[in-house]
PDB file of C-alpha atoms in Angstrom:
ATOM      1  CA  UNK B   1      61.766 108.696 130.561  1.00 73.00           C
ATOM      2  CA  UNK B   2      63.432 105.338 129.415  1.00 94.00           C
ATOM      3  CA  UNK B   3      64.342 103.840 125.985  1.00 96.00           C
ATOM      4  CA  UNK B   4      63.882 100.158 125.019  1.00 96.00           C
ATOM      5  CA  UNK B   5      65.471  98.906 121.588  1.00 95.00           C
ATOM      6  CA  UNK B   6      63.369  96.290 119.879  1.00 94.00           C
ATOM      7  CA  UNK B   7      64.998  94.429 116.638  1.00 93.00           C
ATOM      8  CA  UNK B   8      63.426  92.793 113.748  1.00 92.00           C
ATOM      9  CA  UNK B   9      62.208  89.104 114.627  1.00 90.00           C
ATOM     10  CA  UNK B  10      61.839  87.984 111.213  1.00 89.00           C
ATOM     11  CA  UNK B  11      61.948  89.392 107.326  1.00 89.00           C
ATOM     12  CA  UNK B  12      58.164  89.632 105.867  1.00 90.00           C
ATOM     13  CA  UNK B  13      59.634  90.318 102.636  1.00 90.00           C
ATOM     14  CA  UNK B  14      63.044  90.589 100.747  1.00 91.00           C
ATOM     15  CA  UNK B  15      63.212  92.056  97.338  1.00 92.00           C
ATOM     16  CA  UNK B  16      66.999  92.873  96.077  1.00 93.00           C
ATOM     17  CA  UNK B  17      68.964  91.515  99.075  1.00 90.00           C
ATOM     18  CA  UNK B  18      71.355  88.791  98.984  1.00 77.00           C
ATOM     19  CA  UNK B  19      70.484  85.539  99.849  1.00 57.00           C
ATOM     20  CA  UNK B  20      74.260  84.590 100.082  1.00 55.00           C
ATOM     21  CA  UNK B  21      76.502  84.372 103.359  1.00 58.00           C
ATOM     22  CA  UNK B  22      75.175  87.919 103.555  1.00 60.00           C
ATOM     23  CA  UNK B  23      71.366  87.168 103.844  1.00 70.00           C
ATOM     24  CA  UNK B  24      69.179  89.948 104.830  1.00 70.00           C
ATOM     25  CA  UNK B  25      68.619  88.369 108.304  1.00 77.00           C
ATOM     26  CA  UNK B  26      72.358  89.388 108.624  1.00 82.00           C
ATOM     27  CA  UNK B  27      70.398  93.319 109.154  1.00 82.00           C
ATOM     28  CA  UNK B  28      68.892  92.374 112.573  1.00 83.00           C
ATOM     29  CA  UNK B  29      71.559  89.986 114.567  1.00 83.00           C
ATOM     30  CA  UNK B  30      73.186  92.341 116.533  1.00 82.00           C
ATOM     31  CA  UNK B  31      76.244  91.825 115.224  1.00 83.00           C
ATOM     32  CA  UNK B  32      77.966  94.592 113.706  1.00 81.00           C
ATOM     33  CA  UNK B  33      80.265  92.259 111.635  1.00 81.00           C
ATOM     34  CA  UNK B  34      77.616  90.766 109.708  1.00 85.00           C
ATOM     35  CA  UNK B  35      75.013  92.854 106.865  1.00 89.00           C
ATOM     36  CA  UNK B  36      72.517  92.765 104.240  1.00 89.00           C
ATOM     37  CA  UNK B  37      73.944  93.637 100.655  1.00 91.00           C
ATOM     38  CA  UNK B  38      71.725  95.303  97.839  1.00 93.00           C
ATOM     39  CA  UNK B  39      72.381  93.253  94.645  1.00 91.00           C
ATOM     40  CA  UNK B  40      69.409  94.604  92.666  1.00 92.00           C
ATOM     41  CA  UNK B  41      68.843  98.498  91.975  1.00 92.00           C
ATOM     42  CA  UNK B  42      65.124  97.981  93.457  1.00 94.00           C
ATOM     43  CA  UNK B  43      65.050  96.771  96.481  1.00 95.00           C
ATOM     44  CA  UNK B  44      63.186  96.776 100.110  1.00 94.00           C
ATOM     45  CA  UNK B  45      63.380  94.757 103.020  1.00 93.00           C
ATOM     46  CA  UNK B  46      59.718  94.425 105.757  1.00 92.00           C
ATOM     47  CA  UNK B  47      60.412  93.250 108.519  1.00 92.00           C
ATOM     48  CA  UNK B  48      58.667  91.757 111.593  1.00 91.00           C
ATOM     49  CA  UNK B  49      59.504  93.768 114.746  1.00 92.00           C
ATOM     50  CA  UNK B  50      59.822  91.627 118.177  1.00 91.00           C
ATOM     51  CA  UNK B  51      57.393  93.013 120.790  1.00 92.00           C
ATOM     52  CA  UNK B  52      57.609  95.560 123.545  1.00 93.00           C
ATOM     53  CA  UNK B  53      58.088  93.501 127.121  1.00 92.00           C
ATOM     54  CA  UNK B  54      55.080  92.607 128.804  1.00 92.00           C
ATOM     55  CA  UNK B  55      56.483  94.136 131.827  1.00 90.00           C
ATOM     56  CA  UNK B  56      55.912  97.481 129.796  1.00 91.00           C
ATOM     57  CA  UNK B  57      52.505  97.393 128.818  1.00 91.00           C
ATOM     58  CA  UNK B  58      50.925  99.901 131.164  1.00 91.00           C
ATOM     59  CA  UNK B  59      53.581 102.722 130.301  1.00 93.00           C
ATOM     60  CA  UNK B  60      53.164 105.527 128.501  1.00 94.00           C
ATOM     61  CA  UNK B  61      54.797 104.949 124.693  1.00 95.00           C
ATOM     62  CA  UNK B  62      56.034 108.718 124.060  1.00 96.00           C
ATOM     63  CA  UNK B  63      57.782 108.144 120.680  1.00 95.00           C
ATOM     64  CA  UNK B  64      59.886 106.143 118.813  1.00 95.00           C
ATOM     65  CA  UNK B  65      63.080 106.299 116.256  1.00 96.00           C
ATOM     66  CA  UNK B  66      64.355 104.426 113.636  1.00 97.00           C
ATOM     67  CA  UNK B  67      68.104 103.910 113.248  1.00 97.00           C
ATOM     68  CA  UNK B  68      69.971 101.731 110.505  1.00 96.00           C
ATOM     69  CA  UNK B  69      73.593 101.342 110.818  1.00 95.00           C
ATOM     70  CA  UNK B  70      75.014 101.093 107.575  1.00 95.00           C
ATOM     71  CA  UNK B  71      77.171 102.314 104.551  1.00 95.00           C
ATOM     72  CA  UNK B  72      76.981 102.640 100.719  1.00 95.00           C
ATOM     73  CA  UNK B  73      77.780 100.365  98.402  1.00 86.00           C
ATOM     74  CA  UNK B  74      78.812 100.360  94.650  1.00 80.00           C
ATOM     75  CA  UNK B  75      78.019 104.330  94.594  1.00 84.00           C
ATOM     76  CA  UNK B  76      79.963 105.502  97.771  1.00 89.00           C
ATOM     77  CA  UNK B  77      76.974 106.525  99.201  1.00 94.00           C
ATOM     78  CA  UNK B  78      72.896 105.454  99.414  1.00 96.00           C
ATOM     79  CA  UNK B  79      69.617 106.925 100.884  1.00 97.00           C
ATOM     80  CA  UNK B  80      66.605 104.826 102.210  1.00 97.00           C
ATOM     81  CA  UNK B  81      63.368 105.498 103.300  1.00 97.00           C
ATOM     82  CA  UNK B  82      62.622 104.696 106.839  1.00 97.00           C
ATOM     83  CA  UNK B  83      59.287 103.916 108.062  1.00 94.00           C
ATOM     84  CA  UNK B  84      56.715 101.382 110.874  1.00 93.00           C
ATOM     85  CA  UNK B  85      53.649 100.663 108.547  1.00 89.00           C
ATOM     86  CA  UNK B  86      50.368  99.147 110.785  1.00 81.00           C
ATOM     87  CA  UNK B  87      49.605  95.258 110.725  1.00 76.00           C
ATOM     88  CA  UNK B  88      47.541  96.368 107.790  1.00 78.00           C
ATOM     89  CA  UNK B  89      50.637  97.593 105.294  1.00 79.00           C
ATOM     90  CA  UNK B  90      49.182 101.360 106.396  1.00 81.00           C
ATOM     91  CA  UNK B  91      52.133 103.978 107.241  1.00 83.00           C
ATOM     92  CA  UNK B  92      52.240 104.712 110.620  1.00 83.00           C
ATOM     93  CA  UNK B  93      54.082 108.264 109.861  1.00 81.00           C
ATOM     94  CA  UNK B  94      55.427 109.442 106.549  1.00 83.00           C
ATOM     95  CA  UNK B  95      58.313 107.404 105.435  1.00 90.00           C
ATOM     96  CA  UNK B  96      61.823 109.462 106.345  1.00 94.00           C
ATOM     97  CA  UNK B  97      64.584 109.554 103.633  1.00 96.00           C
ATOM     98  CA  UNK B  98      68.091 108.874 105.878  1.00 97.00           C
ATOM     99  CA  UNK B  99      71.782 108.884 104.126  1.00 97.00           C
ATOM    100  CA  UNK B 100      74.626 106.749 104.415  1.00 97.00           C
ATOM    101  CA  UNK B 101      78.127 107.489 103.366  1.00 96.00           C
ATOM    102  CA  UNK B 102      80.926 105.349 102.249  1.00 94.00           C
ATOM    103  CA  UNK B 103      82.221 104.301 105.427  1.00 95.00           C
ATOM    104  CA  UNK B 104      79.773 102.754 108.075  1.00 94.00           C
ATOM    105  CA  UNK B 105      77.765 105.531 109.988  1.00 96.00           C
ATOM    106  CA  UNK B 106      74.630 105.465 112.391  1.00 96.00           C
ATOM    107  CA  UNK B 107      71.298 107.315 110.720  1.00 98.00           C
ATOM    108  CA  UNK B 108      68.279 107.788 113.060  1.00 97.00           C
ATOM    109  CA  UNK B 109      64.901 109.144 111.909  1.00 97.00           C
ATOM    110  CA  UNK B 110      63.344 112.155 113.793  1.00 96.00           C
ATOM    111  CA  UNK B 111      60.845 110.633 116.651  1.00 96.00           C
ATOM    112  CA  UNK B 112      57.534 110.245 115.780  1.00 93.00           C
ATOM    113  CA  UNK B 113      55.226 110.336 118.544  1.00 93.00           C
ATOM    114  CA  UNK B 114      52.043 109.774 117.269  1.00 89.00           C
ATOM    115  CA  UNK B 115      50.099 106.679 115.299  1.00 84.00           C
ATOM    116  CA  UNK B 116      48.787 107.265 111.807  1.00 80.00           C
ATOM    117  CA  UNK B 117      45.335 108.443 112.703  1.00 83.00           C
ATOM    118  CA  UNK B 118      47.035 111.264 115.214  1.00 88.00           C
ATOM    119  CA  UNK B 119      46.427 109.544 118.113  1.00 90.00           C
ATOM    120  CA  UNK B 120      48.820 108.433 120.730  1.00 92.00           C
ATOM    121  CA  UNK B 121      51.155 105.475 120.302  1.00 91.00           C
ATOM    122  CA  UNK B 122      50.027 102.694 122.943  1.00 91.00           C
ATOM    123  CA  UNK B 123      51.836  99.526 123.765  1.00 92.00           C
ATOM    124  CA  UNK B 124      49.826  97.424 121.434  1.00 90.00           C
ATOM    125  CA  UNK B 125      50.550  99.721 118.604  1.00 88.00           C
ATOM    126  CA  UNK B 126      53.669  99.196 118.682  1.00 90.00           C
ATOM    127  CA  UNK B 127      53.851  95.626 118.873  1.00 90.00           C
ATOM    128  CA  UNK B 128      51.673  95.147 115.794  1.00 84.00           C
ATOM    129  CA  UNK B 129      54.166  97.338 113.753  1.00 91.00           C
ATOM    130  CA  UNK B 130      56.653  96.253 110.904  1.00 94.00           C
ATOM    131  CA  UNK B 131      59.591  98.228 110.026  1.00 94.00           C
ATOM    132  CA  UNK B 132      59.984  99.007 106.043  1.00 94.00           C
ATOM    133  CA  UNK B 133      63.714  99.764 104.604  1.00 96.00           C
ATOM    134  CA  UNK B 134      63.396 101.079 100.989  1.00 96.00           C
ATOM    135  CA  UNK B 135      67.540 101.970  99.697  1.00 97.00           C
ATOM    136  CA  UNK B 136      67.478 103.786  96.324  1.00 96.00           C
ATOM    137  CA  UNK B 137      69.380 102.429  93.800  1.00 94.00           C
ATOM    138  CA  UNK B 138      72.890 103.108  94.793  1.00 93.00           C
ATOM    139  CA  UNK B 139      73.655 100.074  96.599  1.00 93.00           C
ATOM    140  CA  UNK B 140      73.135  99.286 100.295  1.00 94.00           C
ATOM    141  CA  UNK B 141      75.392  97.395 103.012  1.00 93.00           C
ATOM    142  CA  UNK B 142      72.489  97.564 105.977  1.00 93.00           C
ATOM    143  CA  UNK B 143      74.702  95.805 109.060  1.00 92.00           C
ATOM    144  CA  UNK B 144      71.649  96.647 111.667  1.00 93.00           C
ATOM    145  CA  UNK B 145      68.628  98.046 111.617  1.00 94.00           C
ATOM    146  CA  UNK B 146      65.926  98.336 114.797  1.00 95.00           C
ATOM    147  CA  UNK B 147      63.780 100.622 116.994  1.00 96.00           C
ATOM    148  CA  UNK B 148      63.767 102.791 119.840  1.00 97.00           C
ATOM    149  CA  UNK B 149      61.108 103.346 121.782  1.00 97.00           C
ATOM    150  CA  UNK B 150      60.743 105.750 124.667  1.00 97.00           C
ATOM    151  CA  UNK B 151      58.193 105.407 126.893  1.00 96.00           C
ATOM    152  CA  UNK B 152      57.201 106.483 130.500  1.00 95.00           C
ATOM    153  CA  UNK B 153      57.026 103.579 133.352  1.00 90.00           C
ATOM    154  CA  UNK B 154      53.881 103.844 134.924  1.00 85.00           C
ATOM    155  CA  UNK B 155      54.256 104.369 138.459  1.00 77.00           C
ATOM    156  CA  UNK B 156      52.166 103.444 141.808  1.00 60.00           C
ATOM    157  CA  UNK B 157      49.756 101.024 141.893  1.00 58.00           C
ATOM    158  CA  UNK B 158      46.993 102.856 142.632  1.00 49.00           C
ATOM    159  CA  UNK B 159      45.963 101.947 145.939  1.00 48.00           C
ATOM    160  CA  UNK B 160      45.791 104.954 149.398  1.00 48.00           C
TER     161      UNK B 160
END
């Protein structure tokens, strides 16, 4: 088995984030040196995930995690709920709570490995997903934020 990580390509919507030098976007550039701060006690961030590789679409998609690198803000310490919804705003599994600590730490979800209706997660499942970040009140500093796939190349082609 083999991982891919696939980032955010774009925020659907940003409720509570700054929009200063530290814009939300700042969650999904790979760079550890730049974040997204909370300045609101309700907040969430959607984002658009970039797809899977062509090159992948005829493996096997056994699961995926979600992992947010991050730390807390005005409280020391925050928790967020973690969770893919569907093209359709539809949870794709139950949302997980993570928690972050005062100094910047790595939190990944447990791997889901199946869609919403129980069924297995496909390629183009997973490319029509959008990634949901919901902090509680606390206060957030959300540096990165993206998803790992693991999936099963398929092999052969076929053909005695």
């Amino acid at each position: 088995m083999a991982t891919v990580i696939i980032r955010p390509d774009a925020i659907i919507s940003n409720t509570g984030f700054n929009h200063g030098t530290n814009t939300a976007a700042h969650s999904f550039d790979n760079d550890n040196a730049t974040y997204a701060q909370q300045s609101s006690r309700t907040a969430s961030l959607v984002y658009g995930l970039a797809d899977l590789d062509a090159g992948l679409s005829g493996a096997t998609i056994n699961s995926y995690t979600i992992s947010g690198y991050g730390k807390g803000g005005r409280a020391g310490a925050f928790s967020a709920d973690l969770k893919l919804t569907d093209a359709s705003g539809a949870d794709v599994a139950s949302a997980e709570t993570e928690t972050w600590g005062g100094t910047l730490s790595t939190q990944t979800t447990t791997a889901d490995t199946t869609q919403n209706d129980g069924s297995a997660l496909t390629f183009a499942y997973i490319n029509g997903c959008r990634l949901s970040f919901d902090p509680n009140n606390q206060g957030a500093f959300l540096y990165e934020i993206y998803v790992t796939v693991d999936y099963t190349a398929a092999s052969g082609y076929g053909h005695i």
